[in-house]
mmCIF file of C-alpha atoms in Angstrom:
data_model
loop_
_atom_site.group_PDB
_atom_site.id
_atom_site.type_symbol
_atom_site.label_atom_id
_atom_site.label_comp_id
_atom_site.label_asym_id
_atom_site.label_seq_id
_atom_site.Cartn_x
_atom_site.Cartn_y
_atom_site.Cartn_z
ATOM 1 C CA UNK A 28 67.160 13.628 -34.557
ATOM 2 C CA UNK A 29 67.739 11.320 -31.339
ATOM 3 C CA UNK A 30 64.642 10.196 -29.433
ATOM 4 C CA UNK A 31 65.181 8.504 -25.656
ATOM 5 C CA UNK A 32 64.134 4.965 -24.996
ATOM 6 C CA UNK A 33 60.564 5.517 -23.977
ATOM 7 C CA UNK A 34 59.601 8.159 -27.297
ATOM 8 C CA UNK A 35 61.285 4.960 -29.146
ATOM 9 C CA UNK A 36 58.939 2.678 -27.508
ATOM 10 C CA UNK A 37 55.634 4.733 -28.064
ATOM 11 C CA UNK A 38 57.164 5.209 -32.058
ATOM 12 C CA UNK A 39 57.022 1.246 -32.753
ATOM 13 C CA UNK A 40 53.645 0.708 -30.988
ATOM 14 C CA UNK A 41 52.145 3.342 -33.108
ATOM 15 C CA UNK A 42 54.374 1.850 -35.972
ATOM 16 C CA UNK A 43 52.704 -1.657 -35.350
ATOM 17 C CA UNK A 44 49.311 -0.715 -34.566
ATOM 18 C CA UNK A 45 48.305 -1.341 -37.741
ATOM 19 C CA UNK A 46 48.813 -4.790 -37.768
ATOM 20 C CA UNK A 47 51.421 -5.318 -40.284
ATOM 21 C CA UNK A 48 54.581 -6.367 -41.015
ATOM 22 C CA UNK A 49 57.477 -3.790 -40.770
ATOM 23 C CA UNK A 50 61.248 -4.986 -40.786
ATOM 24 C CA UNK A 51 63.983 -4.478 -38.340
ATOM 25 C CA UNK A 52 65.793 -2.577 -41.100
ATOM 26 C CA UNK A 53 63.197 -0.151 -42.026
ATOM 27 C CA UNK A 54 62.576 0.114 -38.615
ATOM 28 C CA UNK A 55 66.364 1.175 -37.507
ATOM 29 C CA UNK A 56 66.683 3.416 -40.465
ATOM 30 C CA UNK A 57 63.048 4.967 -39.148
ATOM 31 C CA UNK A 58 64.399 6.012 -35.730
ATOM 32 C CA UNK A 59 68.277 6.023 -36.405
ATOM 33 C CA UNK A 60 68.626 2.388 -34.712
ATOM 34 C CA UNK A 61 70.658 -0.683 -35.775
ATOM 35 C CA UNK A 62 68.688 -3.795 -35.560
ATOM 36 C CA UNK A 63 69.850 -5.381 -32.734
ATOM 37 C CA UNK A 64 68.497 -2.012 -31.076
ATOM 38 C CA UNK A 65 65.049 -2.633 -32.594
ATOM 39 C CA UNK A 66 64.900 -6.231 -31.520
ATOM 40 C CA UNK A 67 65.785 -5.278 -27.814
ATOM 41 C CA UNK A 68 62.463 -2.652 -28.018
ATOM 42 C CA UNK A 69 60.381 -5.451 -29.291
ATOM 43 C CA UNK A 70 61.575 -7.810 -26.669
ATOM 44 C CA UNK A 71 60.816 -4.770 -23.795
ATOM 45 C CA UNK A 72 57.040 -3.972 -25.440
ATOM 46 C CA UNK A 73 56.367 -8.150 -25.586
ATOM 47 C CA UNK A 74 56.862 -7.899 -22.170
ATOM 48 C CA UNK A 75 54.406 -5.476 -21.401
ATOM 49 C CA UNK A 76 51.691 -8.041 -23.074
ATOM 50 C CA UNK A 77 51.972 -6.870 -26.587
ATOM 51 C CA UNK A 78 51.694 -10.528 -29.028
ATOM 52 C CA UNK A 79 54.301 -9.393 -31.395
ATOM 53 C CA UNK A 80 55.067 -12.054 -34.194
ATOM 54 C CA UNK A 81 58.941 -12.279 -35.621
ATOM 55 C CA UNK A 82 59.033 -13.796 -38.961
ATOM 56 C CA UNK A 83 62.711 -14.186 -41.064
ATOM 57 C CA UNK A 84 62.345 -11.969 -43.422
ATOM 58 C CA UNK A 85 59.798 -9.946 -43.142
ATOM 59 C CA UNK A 86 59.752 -8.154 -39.546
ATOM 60 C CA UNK A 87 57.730 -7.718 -36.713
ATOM 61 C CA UNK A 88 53.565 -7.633 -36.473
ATOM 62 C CA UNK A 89 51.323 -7.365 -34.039
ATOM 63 C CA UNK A 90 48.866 -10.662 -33.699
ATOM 64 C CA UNK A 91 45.786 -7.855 -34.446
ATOM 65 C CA UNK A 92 45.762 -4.521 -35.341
ATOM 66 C CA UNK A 93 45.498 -1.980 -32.116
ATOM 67 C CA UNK A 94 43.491 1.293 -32.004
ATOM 68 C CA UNK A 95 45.273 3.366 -29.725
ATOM 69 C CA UNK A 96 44.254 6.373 -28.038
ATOM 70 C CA UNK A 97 44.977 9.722 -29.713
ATOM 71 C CA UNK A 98 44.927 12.899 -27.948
ATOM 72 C CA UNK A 99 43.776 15.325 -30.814
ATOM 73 C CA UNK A 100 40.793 12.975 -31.908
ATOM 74 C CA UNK A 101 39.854 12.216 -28.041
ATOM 75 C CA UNK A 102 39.767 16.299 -27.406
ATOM 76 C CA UNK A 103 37.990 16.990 -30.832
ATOM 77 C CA UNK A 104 35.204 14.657 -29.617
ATOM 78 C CA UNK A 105 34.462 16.791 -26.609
ATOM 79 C CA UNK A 106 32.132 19.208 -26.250
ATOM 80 C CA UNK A 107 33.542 22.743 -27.008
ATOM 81 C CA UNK A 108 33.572 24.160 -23.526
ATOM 82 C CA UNK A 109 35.777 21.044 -22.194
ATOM 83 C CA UNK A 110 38.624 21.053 -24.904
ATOM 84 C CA UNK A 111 40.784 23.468 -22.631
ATOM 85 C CA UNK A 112 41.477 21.198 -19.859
ATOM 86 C CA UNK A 113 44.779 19.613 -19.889
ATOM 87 C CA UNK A 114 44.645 15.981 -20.672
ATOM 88 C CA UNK A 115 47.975 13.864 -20.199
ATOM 89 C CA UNK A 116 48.011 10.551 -22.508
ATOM 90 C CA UNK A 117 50.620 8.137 -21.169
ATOM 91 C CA UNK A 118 51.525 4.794 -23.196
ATOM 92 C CA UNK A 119 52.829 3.248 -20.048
ATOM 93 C CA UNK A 120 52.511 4.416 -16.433
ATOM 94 C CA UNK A 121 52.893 2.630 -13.223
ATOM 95 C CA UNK A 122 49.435 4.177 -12.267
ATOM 96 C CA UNK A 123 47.285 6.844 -13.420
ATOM 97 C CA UNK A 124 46.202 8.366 -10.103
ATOM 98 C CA UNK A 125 49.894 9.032 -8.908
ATOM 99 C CA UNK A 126 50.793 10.561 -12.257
ATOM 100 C CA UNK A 127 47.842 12.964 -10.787
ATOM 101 C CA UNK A 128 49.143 13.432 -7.614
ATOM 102 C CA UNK A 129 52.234 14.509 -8.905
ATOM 103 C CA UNK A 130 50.914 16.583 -11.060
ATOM 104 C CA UNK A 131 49.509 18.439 -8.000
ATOM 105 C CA UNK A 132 52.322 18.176 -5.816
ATOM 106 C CA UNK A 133 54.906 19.907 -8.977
ATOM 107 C CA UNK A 134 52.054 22.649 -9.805
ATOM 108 C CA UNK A 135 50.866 25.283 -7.663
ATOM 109 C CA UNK A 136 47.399 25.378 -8.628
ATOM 110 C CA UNK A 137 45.771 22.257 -10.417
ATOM 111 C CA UNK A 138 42.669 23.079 -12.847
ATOM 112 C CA UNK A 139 39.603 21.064 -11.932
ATOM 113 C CA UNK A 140 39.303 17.927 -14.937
ATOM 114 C CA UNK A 141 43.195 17.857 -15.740
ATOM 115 C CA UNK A 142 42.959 14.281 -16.341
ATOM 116 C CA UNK A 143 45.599 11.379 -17.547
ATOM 117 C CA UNK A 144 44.778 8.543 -19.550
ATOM 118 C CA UNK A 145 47.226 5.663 -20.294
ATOM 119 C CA UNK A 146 47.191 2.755 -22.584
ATOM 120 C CA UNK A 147 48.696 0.603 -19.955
ATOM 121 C CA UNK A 148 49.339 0.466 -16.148
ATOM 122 C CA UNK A 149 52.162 -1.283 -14.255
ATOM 123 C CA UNK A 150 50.591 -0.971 -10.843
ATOM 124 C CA UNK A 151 46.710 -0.132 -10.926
ATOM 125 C CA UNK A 152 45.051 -0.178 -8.281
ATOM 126 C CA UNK A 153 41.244 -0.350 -6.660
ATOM 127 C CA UNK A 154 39.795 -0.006 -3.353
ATOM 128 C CA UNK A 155 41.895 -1.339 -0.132
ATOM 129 C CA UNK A 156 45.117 -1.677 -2.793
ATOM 130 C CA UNK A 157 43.997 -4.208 -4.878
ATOM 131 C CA UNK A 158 45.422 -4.656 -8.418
ATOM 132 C CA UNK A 159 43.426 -3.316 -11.377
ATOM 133 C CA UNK A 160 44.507 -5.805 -14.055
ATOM 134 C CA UNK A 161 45.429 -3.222 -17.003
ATOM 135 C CA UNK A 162 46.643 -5.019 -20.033
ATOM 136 C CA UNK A 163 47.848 -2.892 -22.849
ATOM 137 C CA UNK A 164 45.239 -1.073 -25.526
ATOM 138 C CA UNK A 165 42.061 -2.709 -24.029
ATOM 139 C CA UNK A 166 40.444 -0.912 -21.742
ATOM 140 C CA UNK A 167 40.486 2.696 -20.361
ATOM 141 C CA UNK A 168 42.825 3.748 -17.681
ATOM 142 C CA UNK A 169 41.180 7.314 -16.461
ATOM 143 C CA UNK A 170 42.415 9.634 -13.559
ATOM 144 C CA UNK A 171 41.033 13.262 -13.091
ATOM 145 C CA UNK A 172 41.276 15.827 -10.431
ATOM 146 C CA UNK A 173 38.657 17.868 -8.894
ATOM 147 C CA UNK A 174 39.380 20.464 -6.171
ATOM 148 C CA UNK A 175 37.290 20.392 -2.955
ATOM 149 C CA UNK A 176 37.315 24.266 -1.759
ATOM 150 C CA UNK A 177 35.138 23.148 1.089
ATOM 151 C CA UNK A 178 37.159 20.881 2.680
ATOM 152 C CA UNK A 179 37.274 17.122 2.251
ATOM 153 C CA UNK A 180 33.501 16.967 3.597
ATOM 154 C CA UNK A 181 32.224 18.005 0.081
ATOM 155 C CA UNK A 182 33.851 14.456 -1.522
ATOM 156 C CA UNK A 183 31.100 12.838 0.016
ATOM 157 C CA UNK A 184 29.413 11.551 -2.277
ATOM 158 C CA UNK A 185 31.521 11.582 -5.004
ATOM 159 C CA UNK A 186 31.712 7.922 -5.481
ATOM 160 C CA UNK A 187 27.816 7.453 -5.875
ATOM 161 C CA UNK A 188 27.648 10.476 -8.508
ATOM 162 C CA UNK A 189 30.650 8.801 -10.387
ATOM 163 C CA UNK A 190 29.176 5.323 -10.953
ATOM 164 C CA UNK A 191 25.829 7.038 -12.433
ATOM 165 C CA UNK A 192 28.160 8.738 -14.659
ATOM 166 C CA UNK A 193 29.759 5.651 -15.544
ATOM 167 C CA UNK A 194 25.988 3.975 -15.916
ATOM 168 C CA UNK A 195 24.712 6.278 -18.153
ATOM 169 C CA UNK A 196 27.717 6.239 -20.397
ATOM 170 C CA UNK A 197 26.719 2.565 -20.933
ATOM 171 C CA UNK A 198 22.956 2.895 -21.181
ATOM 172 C CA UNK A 199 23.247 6.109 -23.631
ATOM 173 C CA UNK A 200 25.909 3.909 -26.012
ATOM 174 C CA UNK A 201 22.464 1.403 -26.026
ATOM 175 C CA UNK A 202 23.915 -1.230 -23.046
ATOM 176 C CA UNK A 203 21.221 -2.888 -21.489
ATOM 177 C CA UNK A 204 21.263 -4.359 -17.880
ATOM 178 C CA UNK A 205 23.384 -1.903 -16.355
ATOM 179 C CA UNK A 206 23.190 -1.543 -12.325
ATOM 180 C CA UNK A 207 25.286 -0.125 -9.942
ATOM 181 C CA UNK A 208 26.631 -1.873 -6.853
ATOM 182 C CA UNK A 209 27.307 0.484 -3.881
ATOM 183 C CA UNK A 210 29.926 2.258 -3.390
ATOM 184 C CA UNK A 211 31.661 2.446 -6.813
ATOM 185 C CA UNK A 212 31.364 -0.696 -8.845
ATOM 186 C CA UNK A 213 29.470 -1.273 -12.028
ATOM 187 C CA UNK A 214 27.926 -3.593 -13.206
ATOM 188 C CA UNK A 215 26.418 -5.328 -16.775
ATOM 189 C CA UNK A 216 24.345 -8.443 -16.403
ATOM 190 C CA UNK A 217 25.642 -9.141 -13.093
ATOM 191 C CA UNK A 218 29.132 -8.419 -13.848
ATOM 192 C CA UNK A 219 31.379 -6.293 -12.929
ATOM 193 C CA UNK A 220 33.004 -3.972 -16.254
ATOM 194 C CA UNK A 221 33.956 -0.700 -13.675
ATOM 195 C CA UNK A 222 35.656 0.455 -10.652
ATOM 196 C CA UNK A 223 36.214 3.534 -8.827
ATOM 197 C CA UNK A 224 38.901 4.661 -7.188
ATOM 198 C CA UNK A 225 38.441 8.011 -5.359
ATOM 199 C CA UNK A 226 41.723 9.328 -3.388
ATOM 200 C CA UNK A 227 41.672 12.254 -1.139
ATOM 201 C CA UNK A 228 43.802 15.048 -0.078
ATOM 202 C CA UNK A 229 44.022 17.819 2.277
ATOM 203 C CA UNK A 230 42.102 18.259 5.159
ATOM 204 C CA UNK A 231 38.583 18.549 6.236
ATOM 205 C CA UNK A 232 38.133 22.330 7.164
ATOM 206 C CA UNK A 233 40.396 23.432 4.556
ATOM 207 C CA UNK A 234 41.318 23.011 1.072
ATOM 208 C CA UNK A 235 40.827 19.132 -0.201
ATOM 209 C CA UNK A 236 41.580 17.925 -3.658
ATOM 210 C CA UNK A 237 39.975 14.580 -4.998
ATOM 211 C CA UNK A 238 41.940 12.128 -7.322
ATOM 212 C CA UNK A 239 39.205 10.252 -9.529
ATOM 213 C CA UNK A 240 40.933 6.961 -10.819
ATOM 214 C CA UNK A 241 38.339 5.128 -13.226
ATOM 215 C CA UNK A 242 38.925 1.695 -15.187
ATOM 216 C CA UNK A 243 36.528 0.447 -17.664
ATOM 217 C CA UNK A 244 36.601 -2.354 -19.260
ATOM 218 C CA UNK A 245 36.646 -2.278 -23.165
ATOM 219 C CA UNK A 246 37.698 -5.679 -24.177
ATOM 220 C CA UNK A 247 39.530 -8.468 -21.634
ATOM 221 C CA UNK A 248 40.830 -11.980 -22.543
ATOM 222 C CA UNK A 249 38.677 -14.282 -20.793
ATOM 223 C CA UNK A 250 41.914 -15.610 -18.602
ATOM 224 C CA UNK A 251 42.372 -11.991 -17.014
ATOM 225 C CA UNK A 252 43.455 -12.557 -13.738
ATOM 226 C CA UNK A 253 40.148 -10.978 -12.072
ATOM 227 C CA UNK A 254 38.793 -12.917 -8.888
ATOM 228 C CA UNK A 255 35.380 -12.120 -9.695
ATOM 229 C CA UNK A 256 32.580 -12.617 -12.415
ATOM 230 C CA UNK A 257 33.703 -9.548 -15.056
ATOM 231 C CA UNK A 258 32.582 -8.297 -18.494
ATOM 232 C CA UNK A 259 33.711 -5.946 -21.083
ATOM 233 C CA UNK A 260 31.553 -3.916 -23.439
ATOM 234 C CA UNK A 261 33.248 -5.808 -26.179
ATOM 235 C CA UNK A 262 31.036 -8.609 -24.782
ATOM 236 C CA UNK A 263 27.686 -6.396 -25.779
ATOM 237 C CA UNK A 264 28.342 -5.179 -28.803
ATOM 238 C CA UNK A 265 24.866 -6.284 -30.556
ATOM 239 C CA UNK A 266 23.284 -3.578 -27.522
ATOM 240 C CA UNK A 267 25.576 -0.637 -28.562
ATOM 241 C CA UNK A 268 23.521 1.470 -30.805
ATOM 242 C CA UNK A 269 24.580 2.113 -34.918
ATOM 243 C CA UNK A 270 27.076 5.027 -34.629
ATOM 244 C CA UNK A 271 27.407 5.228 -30.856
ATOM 245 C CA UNK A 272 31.201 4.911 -29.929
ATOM 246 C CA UNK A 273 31.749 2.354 -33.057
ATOM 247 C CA UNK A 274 34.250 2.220 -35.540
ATOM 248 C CA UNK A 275 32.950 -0.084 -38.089
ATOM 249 C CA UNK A 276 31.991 -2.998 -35.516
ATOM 250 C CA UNK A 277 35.428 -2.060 -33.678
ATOM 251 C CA UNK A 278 34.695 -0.496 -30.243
ATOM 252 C CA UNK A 279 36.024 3.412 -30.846
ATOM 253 C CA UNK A 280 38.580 3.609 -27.734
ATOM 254 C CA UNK A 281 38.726 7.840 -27.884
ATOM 255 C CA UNK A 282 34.896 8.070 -28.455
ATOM 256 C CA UNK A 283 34.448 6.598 -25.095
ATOM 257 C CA UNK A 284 37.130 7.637 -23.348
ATOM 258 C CA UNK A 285 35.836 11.261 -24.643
ATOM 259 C CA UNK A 286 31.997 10.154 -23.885
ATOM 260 C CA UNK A 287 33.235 9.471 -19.948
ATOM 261 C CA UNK A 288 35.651 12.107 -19.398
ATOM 262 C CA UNK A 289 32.838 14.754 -20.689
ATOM 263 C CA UNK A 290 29.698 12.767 -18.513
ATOM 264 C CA UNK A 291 32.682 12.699 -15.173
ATOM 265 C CA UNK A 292 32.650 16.334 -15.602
ATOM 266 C CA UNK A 293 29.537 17.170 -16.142
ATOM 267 C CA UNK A 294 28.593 15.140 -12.694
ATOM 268 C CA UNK A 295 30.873 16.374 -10.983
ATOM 269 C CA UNK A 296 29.826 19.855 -11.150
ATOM 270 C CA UNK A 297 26.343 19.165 -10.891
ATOM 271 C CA UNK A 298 27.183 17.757 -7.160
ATOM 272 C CA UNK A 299 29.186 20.924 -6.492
ATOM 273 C CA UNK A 300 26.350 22.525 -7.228
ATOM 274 C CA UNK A 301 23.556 20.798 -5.328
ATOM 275 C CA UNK A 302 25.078 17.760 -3.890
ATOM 276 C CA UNK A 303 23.678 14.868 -3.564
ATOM 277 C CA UNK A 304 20.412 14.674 -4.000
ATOM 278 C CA UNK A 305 19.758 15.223 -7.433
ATOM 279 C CA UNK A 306 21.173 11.818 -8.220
ATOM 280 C CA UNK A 307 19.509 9.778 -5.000
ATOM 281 C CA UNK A 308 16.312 8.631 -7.076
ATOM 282 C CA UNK A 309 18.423 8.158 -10.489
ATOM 283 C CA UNK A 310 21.075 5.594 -8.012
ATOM 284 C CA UNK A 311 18.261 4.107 -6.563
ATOM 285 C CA UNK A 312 16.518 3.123 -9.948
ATOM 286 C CA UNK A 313 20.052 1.546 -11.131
ATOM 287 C CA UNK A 314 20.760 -0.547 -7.779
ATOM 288 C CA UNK A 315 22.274 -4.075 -7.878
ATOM 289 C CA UNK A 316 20.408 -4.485 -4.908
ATOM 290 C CA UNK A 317 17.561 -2.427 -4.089
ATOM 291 C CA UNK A 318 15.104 -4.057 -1.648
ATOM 292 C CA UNK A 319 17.259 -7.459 -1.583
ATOM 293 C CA UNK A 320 18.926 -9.264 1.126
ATOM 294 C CA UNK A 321 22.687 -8.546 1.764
ATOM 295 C CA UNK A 322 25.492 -8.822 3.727
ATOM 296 C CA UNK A 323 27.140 -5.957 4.887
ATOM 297 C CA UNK A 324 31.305 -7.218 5.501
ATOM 298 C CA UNK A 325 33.063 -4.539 7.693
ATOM 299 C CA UNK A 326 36.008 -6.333 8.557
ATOM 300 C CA UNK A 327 35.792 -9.576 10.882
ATOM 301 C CA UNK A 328 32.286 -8.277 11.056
ATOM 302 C CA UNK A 329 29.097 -8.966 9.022
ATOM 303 C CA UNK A 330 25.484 -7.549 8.918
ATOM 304 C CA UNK A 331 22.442 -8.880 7.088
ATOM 305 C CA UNK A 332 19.214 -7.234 6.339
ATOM 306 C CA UNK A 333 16.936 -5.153 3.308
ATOM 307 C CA UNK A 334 19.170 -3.084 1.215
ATOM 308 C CA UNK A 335 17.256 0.303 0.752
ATOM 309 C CA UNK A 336 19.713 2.318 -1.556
ATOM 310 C CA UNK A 337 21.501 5.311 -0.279
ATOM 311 C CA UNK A 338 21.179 8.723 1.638
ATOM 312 C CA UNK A 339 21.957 12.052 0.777
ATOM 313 C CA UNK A 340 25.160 11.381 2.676
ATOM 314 C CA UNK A 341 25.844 8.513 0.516
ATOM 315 C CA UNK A 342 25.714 6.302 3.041
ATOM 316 C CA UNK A 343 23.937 2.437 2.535
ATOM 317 C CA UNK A 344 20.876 2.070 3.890
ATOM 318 C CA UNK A 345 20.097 -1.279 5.300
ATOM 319 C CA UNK A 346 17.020 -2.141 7.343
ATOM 320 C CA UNK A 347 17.814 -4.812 9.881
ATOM 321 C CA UNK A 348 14.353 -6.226 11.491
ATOM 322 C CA UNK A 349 12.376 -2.546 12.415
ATOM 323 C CA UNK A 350 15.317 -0.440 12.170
ATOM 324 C CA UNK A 351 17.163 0.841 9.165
ATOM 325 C CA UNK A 352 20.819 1.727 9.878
ATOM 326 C CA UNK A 353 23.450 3.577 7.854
ATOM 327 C CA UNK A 354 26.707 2.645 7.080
ATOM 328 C CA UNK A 355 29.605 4.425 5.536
ATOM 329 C CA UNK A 356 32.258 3.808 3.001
ATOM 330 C CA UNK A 357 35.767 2.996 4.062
ATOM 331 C CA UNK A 358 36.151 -0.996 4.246
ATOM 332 C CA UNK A 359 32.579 -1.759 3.844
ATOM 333 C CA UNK A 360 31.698 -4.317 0.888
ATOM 334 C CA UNK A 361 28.337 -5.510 -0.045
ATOM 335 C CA UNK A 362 27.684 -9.202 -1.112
ATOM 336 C CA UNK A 363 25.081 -11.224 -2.366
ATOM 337 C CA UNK A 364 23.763 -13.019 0.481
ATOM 338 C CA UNK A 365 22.611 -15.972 -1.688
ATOM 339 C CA UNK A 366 26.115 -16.263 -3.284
#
């Protein structure tokens, strides 16, 4: 049997995973290889981040052992009535929400939920293209689709309803000090361990589709190359409560990619549904900001005033003297004002 250079790749990371030594020689009889073959694969997955060590004599290991993501576990976690959608695991991809879009663009229909997950992206992205660092086997790289029958008008919103889906991931795994920082970060302790990244096709009286990218962080090495304060629930692991997405006292990657996907879902249809407003109070209780001063940056331009939360549009409500204003998404950011 032949495998092509990428099935090769994912076969020695699932090889090494375990955190032990395996030769070049039983590794080039393994996949048909010689071992200047195998070397050249380690050499390509070292650069993707992986700390591989090369000892004479006795092979290749990785630094630690890896738990990697595994489709069949991650769907038998899910509830019963969401183990039909299609769910795409990548080991590398240059960015999750792409691999969506072309899922939609080379399919004629696109059920709602098909979702891909990767171990690794090459070119993640957030809000207004900025890079989502994504180092290999650390963190989860989530993008889903949902269709917007209605037009693009009905993603309004959809930002807000992800981040409480997000949030009470967190706080049901036992996290305390979660909050939520308008329109789609958030936060524990003050830091930020999610982003949102909502993309949207189609047009606003017709058919829309949404593509949900989500990154949360699972474990980061504290030199990530993030330009703002940032956590990872590896960092809380005394909150996380006995049994609740643990493997021993090893975060349990599928359990919360599963525990997301299934709470993204589950939100998302409950704003098809009704919208908004169910979740209005719920966002309000979990804001970074609530009744604080802010700045509002839109551009060269900044406002000041109260935060007051959200309204059933979604939109940030800021009081400014007697007056409170609303202001939509797009490139508006919110900051501290005391920072």
């Amino acid at each position: 049997m032949t495998f092509d250079t990428h099935e090769i790749d994912s076969m020695l990371i699932r090889q090494l995973a375990d955190g032990q030594f395996h030769s070049g020689q039983q590794l080039g009889e393994k996949f048909g290889l010689s071992r200047a073959a195998i070397n050249n694969h380690i050499e390509k997955l070292a650069q993707l981040g992986l700390d591989i060590y090369r000892v004479t004599g006795r092979g290749y290991k990785l630094a630690a052992p890896i738990q990697l993501l595994d489709l069949d576990y991650f769907q038998s976690l899910l509830p019963a009535h969401f183990r039909d959608h299609q769910v795409i695991l990548k080991h590398v991809t240059e960015s999750t929400n792409d691999d969506v879009k072309q899922c939609l663009a080379s399919a004629r229909s696109l059920s709602a939920g098909t979702a891909v997950l990767a171990e690794m992206q090459t070119k993640g992205r957030g809000r207004r293209g900025k890079q989502w660092f994504s180092p290999f086997a650390s963190n989860l790289y989530l993008s889903l689709y949902w269709p917007l029958p209605q037009g693009l008008n009905s993603a309004i919103g959809l930002s807000i309803v992800l981040g409480l889906a997000i949030a009470e991931t967190l706080i049901g795994a036992g996290i305390q000090d979660v909050s939520l920082k308008w329109p789609n970060d958030v936060y524990i302790q003050r830091k930020k361990v999610s982003g949102i990244l909502v993309e949207l096709e189609g047009q606003a009286q017709g058919e829309g589709h949404a593509i949900i990218g989500i990154g949360l962080n699972l474990a980061l090495p504290p030199e990530s190359p993030i330009d703002q304060p940032f956590t990872a629930i590896s960092e809380h692991l005394d909150s996380i409560l006995a049994g609740k997405m643990l493997d021993g006292k090893t975060l349990d990657r599928n359990a919360w990619a599963a525990e997301l996907y299934s709470r993204c879902l589950t939100f998302l249809a409950e704003h098809d549904a009704h919208g908004l407003k169910p979740f209005i109070e719920r966002w309000r209780e979990l804001d970074h900001f609530y009744q604080q001063p802010v700045k509002l940056i839109l551009g060269q331009h900044e406002q000041t005033g109260i935060a007051l939360g959200i309204d059933e549009l979604g939109a940030f409500l800021l009081q400014q003297g007697d007056e409170v204003k609303r202001y939509f998404g797009g490139e508006i950011s919110v900051r501290d004002i005391t920072t």
